[in-house]
XYZ file of C-alpha atoms in Angstrom:
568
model
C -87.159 9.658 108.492
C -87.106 8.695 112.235
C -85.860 12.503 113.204
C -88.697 13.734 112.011
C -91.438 11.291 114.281
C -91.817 11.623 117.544
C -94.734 10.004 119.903
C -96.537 10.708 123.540
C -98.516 8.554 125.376
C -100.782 8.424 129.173
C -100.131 6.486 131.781
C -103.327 5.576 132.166
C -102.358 2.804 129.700
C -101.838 -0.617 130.488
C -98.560 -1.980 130.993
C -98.823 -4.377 127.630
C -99.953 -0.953 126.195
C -97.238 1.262 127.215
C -94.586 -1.717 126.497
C -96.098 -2.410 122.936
C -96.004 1.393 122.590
C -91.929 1.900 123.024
C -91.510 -1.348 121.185
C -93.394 0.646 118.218
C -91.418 3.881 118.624
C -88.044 2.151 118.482
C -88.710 -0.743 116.026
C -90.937 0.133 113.825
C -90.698 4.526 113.279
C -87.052 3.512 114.426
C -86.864 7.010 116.864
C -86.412 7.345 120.349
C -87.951 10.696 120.717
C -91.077 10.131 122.609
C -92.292 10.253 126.046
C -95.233 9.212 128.768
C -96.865 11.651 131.052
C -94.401 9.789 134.152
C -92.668 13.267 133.099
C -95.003 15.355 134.743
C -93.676 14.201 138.507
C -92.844 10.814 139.101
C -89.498 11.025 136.902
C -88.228 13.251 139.905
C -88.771 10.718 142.212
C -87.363 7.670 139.796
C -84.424 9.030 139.190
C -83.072 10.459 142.503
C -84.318 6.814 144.089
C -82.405 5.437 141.450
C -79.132 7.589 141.322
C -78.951 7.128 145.372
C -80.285 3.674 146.399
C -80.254 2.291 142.693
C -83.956 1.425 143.029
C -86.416 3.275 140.610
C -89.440 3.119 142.840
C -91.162 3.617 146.199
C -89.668 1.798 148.940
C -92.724 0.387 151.230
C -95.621 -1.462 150.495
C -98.925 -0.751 151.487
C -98.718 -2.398 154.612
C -95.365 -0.678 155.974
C -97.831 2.440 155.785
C -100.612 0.391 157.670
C -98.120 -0.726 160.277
C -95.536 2.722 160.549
C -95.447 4.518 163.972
C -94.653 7.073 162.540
C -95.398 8.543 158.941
C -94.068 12.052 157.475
C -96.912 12.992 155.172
C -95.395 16.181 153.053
C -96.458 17.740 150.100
C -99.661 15.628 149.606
C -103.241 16.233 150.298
C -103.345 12.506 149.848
C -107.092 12.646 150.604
C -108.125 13.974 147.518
C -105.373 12.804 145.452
C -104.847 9.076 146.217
C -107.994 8.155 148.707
C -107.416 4.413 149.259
C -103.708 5.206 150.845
C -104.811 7.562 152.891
C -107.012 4.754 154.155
C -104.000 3.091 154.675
C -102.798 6.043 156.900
C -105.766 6.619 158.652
C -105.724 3.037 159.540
C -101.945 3.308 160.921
C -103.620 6.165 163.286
C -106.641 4.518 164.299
C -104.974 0.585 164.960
C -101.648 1.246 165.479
C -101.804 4.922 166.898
C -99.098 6.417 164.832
C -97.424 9.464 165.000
C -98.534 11.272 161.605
C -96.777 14.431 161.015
C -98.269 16.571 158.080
C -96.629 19.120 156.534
C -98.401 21.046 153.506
C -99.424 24.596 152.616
C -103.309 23.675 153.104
C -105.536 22.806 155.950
C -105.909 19.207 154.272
C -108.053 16.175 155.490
C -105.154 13.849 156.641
C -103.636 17.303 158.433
C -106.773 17.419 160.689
C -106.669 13.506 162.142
C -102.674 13.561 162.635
C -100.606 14.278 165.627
C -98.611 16.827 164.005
C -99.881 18.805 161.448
C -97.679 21.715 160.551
C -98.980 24.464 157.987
C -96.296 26.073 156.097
C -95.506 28.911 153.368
C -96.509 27.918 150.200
C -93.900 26.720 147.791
C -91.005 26.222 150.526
C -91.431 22.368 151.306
C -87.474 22.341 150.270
C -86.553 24.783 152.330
C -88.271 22.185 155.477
C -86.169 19.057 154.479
C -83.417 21.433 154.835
C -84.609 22.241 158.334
C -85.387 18.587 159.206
C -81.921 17.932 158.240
C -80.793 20.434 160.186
C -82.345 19.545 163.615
C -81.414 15.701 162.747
C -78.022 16.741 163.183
C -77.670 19.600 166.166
C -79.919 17.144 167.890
C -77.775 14.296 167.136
C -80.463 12.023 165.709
C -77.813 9.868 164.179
C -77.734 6.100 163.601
C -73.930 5.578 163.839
C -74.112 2.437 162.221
C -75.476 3.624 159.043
C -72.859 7.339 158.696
C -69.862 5.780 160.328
C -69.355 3.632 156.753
C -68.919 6.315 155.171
C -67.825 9.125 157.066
C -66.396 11.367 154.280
C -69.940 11.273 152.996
C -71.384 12.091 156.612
C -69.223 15.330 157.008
C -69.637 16.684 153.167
C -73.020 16.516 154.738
C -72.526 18.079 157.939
C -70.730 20.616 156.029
C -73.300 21.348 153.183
C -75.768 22.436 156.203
C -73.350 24.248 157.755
C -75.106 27.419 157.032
C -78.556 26.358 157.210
C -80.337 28.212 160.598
C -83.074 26.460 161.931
C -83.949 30.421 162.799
C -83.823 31.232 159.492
C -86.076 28.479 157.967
C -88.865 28.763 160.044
C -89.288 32.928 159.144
C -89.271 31.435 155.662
C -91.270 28.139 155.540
C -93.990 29.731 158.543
C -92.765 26.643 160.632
C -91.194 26.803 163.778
C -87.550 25.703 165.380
C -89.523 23.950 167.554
C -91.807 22.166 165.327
C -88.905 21.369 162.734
C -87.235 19.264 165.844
C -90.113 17.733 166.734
C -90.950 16.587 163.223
C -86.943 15.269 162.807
C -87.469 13.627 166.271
C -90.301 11.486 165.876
C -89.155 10.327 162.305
C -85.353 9.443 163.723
C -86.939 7.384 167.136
C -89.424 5.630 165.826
C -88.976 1.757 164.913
C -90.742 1.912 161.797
C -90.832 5.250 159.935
C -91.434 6.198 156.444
C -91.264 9.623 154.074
C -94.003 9.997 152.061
C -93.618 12.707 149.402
C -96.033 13.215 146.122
C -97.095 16.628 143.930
C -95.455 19.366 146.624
C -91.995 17.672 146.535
C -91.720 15.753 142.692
C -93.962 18.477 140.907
C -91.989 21.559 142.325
C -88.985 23.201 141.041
C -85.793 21.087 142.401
C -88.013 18.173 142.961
C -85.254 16.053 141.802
C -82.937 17.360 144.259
C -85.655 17.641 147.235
C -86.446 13.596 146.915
C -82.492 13.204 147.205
C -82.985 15.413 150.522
C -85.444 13.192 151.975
C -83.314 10.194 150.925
C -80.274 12.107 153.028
C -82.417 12.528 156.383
C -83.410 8.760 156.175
C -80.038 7.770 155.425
C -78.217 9.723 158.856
C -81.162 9.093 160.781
C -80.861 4.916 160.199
C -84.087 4.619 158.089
C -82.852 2.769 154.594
C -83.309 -0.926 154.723
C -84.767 -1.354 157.606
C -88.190 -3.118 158.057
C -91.057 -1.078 157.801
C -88.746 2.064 156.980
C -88.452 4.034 153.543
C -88.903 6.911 151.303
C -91.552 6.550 149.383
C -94.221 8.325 146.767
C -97.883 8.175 145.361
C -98.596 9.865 141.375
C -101.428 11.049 140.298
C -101.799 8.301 137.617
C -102.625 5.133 137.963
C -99.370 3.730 136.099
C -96.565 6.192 136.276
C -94.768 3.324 137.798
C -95.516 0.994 134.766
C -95.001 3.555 132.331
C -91.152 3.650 133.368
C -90.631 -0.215 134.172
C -91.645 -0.553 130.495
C -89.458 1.861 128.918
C -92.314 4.802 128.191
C -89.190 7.048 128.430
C -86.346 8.107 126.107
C -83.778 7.574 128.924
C -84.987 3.573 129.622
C -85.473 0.060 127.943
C -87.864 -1.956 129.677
C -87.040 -2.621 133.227
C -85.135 0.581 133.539
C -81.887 -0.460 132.190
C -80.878 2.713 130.571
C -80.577 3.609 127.151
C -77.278 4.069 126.369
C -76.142 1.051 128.180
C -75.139 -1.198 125.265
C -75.539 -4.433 126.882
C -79.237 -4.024 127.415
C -79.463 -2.553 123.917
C -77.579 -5.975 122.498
C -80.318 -7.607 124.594
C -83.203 -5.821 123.397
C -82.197 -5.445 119.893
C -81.922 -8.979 119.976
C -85.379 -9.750 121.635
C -87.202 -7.529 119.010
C -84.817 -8.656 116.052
C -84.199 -5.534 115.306
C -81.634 -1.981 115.387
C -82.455 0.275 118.275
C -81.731 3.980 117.687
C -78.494 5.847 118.046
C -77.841 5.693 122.136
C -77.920 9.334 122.534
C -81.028 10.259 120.064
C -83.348 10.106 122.869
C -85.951 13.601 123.171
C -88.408 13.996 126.099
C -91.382 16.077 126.410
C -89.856 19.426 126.605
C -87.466 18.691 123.722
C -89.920 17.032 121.620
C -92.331 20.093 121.652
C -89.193 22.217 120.708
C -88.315 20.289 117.861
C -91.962 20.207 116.910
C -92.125 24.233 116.791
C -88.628 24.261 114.767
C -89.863 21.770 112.506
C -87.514 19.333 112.855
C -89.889 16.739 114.242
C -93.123 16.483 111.671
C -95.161 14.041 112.883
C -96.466 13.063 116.167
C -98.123 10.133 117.337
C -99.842 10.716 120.453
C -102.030 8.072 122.539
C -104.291 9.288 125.136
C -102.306 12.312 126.161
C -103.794 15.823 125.728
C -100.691 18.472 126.313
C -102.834 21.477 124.560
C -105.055 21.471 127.841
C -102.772 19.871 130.116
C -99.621 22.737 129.641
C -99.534 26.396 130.296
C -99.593 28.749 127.571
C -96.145 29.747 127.832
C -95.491 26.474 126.275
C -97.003 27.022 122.742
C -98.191 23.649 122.606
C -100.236 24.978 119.711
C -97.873 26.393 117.862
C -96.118 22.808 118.119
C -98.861 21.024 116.700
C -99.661 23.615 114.293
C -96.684 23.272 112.279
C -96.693 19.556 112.261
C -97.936 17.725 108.620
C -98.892 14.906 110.549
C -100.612 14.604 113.868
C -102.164 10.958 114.934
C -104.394 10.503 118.213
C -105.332 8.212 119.773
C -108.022 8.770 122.288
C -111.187 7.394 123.896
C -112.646 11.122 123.704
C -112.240 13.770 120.861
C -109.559 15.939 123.186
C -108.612 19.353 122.709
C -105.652 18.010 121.078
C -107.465 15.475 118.955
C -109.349 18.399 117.253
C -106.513 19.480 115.775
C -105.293 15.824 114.473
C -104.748 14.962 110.859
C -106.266 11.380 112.285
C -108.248 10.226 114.937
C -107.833 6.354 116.129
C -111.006 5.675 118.598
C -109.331 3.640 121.581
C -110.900 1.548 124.369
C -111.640 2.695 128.045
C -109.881 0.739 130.744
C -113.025 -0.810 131.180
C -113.072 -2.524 127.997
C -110.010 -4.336 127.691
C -107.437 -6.764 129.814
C -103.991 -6.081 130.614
C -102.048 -4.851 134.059
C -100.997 -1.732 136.031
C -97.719 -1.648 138.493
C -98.831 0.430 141.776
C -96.636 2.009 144.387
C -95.097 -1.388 145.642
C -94.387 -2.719 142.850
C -97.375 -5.013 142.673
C -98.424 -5.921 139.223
C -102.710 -5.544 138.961
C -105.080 -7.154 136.783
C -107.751 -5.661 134.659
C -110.333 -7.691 132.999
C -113.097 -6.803 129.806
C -116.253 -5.593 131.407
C -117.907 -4.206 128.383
C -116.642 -5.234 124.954
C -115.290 -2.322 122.836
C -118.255 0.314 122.072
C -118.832 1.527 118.254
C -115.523 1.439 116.272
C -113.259 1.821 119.249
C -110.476 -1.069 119.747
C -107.962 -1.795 122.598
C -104.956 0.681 122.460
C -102.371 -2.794 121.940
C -104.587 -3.569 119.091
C -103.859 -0.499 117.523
C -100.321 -0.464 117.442
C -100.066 -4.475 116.650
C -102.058 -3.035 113.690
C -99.711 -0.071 112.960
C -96.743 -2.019 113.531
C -98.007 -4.271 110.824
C -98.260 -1.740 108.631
C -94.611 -0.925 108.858
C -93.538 -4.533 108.384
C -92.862 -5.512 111.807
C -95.067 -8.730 111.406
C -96.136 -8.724 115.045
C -98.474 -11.659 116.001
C -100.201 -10.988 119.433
C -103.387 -11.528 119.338
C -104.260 -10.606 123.041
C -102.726 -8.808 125.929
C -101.350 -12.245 127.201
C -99.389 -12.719 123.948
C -97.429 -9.082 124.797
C -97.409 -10.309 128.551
C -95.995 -13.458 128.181
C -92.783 -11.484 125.949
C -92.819 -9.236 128.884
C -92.212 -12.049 131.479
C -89.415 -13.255 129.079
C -87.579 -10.437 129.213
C -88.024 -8.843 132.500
C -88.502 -12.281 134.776
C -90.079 -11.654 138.120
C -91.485 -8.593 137.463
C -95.671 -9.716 137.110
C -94.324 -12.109 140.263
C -97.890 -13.529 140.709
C -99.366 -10.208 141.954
C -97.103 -10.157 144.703
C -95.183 -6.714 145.481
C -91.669 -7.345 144.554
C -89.084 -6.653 147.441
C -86.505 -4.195 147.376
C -83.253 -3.452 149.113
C -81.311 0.078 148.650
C -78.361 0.469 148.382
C -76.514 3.071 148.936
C -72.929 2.169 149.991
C -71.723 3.211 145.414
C -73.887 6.213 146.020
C -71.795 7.413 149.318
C -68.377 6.627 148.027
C -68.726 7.632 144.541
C -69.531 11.387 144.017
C -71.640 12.335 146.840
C -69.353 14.525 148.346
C -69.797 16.553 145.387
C -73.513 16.787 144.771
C -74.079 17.346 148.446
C -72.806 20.831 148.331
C -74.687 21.728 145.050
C -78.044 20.245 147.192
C -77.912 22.291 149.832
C -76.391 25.564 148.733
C -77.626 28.741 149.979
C -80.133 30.702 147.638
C -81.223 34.538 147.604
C -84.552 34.991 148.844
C -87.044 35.810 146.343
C -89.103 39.166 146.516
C -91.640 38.026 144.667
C -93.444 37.526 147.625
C -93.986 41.728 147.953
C -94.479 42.302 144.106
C -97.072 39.219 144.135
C -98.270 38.577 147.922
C -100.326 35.155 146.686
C -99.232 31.668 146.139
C -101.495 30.433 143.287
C -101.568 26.630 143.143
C -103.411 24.346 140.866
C -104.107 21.112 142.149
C -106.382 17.791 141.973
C -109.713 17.141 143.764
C -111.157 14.153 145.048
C -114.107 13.491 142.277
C -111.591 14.324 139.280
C -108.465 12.483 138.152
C -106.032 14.846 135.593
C -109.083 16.006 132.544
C -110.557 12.672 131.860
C -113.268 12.404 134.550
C -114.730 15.765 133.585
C -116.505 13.675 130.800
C -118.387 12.044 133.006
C -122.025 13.840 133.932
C -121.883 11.869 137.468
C -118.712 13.134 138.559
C -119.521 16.566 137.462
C -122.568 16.669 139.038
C -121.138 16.095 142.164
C -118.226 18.289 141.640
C -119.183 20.976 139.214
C -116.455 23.340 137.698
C -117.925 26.418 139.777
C -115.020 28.202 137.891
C -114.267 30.494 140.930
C -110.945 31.225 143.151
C -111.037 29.527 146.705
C -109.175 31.448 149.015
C -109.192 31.495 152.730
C -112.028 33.754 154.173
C -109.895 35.638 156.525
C -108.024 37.111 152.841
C -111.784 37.130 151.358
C -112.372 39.438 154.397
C -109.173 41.758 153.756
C -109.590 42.460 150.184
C -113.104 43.197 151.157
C -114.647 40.378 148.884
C -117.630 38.572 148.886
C -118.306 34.629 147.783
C -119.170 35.447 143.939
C -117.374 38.519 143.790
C -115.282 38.737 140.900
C -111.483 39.744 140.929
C -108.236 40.177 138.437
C -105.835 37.260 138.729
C -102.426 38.827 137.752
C -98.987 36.927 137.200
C -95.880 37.436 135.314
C -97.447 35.488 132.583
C -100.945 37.733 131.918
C -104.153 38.248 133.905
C -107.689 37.341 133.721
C -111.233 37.826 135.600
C -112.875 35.560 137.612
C -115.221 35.261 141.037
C -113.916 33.594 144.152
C -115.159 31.651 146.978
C -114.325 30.883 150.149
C -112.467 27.332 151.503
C -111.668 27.411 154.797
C -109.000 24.287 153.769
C -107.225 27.306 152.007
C -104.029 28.695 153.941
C -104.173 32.720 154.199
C -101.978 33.769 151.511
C -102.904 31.424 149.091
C -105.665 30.403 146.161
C -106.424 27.737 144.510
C -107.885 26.553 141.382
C -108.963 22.572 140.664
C -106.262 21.442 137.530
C -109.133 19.536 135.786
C -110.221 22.398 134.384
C -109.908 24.729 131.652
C -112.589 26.968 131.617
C -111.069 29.790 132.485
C -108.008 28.967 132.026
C -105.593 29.490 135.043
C -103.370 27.404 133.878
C -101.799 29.946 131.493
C -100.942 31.944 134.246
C -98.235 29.574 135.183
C -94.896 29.847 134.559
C -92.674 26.280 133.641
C -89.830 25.773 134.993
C -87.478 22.720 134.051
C -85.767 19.997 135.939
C -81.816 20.522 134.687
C -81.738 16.800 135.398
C -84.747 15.292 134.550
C -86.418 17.323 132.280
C -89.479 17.210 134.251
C -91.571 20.717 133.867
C -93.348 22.667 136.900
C -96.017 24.710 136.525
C -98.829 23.915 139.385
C -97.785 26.799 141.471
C -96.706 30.766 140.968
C -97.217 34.120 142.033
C -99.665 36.436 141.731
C -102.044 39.819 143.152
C -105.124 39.684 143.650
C -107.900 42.708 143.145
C -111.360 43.718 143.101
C -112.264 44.073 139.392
């Protein structure tokens, strides 16, 4: 029965796709356990934009970035990971001389053309919103007009820092007192200043909680809802932001209206002519690859995601799929996971089918045919009309406009003729209605860890320019260009420590195993640090990671842990 089905799906898919997809999951298998690779990150940032300025998505559009004077880059070596806005940025500093203050735990591109780049500790870009909070308020950056609404709010705040030592923060994050005030002064006094987070903030441990942060230092320093002004974030797919508007998630109906609210589910259920499932049935990632290894979930449905090579070993991913009697995927390329599949549906490339994507601002995108479907393969909305079918569920569309004009019914104004749909926050129910409370749980004071002196390097696994997540690794162009050298980088001043050589091999060691492999030197690389390209799998880093998960999102980390490093 529906308990015992459960489906995953990319957000590489279109938005038709990824809306057709839920559709299937809750109308025709009846089961709201399934999920879209938006879990990975982007969930952080949805849900604390939504829980503080009830507005599930970035804040500027790509010309507030063009225009800013002044631009808080953190957590992002945007270069490599989202190229076309970091044009955006470089263009800010080149026509309208902005102030660009970088903070990351790598010598990246955008950190050597800004005014302020700041290189700090690896793993403690928390620990610096605390600080910029901090120095916002013993400098008095405040915008009395936006605290002195709700002043209860402003001194639960004032109080939750209380502790925080701007002395204290730089010995742990590597960044000075001086620096921190800098940073909090040229966000809080410039006309038009934006946050923008991505991987270091939303894929960390207490990402959730760290985007809430950077909401708080906009919010006393007068920077929500003003022009130009915002909090905002890029993901490392091309339609996280789609994948949630349409629902891709246990937790929303299309348009994020949430699950259990029973208006929207009278609306839906109407809509679709059909019963939705129980309001609190819902499973995500993590829970659905539980339930898969206790056997209460048998059969999986998965379209265009690959978790066997995407997740750490510690996850036993395999083991999950091993015990199911029914795996279906649904894939371009014969994945990892689609080797183990009882079924494999051949699906379309971007390139060879229509539809939309939603980017950062909210502007919907349209992709056309180039190339009409190669050998047996057919457009991923095809597939599940034809699935759907099978079940009964007599759908009729014939084409991605026949799913996008139900779309436009029942979310109006969201394709809004291309144009990025405008948003105001609103925070005014946030600050009277339980803030007090969470503020104090945001900011409380945590133990140092000493795995620092059992494991003196920060491993991180990251993206590269010439690679996007494991797909592009199929392509011989791309990999000629970038190869998978299958070394270490680490910074040559380390290299020179340890006594290593480019190509000498060493043992990788972390709480979770060890393995061999030769490293190179990156001079991008911060001393103290490694770092291994998260495209690939051979050898496999990735199971070195621990995963840690969200307590309110359910969104896993695992791009970042400890280890030693030694000659072999």
């Amino acid at each position: 029965g529906p308990d015992a089905i459960a489906g995953l799906i990319t957000a590489r898919c279109t938005n038709e796709e990824l809306y057709l997809f839920q559709k299937l999951m809750r109308t025709g298998f009846r089961t709201n356990q399934f999920d879209s690779s938006a879990r990975y990150g982007h969930l952080n940032f949805v849900h604390a934009s939504r829980h503080a300025l009830g507005i599930g998505r970035s804040l500027n559009a790509w010309e507030d970035l063009t225009k800013a004077k002044a631009i808080i880059l953190i957590g992002s070596n945007i270069t490599e990971t989202n190229p076309l806005t970091a044009v955006r940025i470089k263009e800010a500093i080149r026509v309208y001389s902005a102030q660009v203050v970088v903070i990351d735990s790598a010598v990246t591109n955008m950190a050597k053309l800004a005014s302020h780049p700041f290189l700090i500790t690896a793993g403690t870009e928390g620990l610096v919103i605390d600080g910029l909070v901090k120095a916002a308020l013993e400098l008095d950056l405040i915008d009395e007009s936006s605290v002195m609404k709700h002043p209860q709010a402003f001194e639960a705040l004032k109080a939750a820092v209380a502790h925080v030592l701007l002395e204290q923060i730089a010995t742990q994050t590597s960044m000075s007192v001086e620096s921190l005030r800098d940073a909090a002064k040229i966000f809080a006094e410039s006309p038009r200043s934006i946050i923008l987070c991505a991987e270091g903030i939303v894929r960390r441990p207490d990402g959730y909680q760290n985007v809430l942060k950077l909401i708080d230092l906009a919010w006393i320093t007068g920077k929500l809802g003003q022009p130009g002004c915002g909090v905002s974030t890029v993901t490392e797919e091309p339609n996280e932001q789609g994948a949630v508007d349409m629902g891709a998630a246990p937790e929303f109906l299309p348009g994020q209206s949430l699950f259990s609210d029973q208006t929207a589910r009278d609306r839906f259920a109407k809509a679709w002519d059909g019963t939705l499932p129980a309001a609190n049935s819902g499973a995500d990632l993590i829970e659905i690859l539980k339930r898969c290894r206790s056997g209460q979930i048998r059969a999986l449905y998965v379209v265009g995601e690959n978790p066997l090579a995407t997740l750490p070993a510690s996850m036993e991913v395999r083991a999950a799929l091993d015990r199911l009697e029914l795996l279906v995927v649904q894939d371009p390329f014969m994945t990892e996971t689609a080797r183990m599949a009882h079924a494999v549906l051949p699906a379309c490339t971007s390139a060879e089918k229509d539809g939309t994507f939603t980017n950062l601002e909210g502007r919907v995108l349209r992709v056309r045919e180039a190339i009409g479907p190669i050998g047996e393969s057919l457009p991923d909305w095809h597939i599940m009309t034809a699935l759907a079918n099978g079940l009964d569920c007599q759908w009729g569309y014939e084409s991605s406009n026949d799913i996008q004009s139900e779309i436009m019914k029942l979310l109006p104004g969201y394709y809004n003729l291309g144009q990025p749909r405008k948003v105001v926050p609103a925070m005014d129910h946030y600050l009277s209605n339980g803030y007090t409370r969470d503020v104090m749980e945001r900011y409380r004071a945590t133990v140092p860890s000493d795995s620092t002196n059992q494991r003196p390097f920060a491993l991180q696994m990251g993206q590269v320019l010439y690679h996007s997540g494991k797909m592009s690794t199929k392509a011989p162009g791309l990999i000629t260009i970038a190869p998978n050298t299958g070394r270490l980088r680490m910074n040559p001043q380390d290299m020179g420590r340890l006594a290593l050589v480019e190509g000498t091999t060493v043992r990788l060691t972390s709480d979770r195993g060890s393995m061999q492999l030769a490293v190179q030197p990156d001079q991008s690389i911060a001393p103290q640090t490694c770092f291994f390209p998260e495209h690939f799998n051979e050898p496999p880093v990735k199971d070195l990671m621990s995963v840690q998960i969200d307590p309110t999102t359910g969104v896993p980390t695992f791009k970042q842990t400890r280890v030693t490093i030694e000659k072999a």
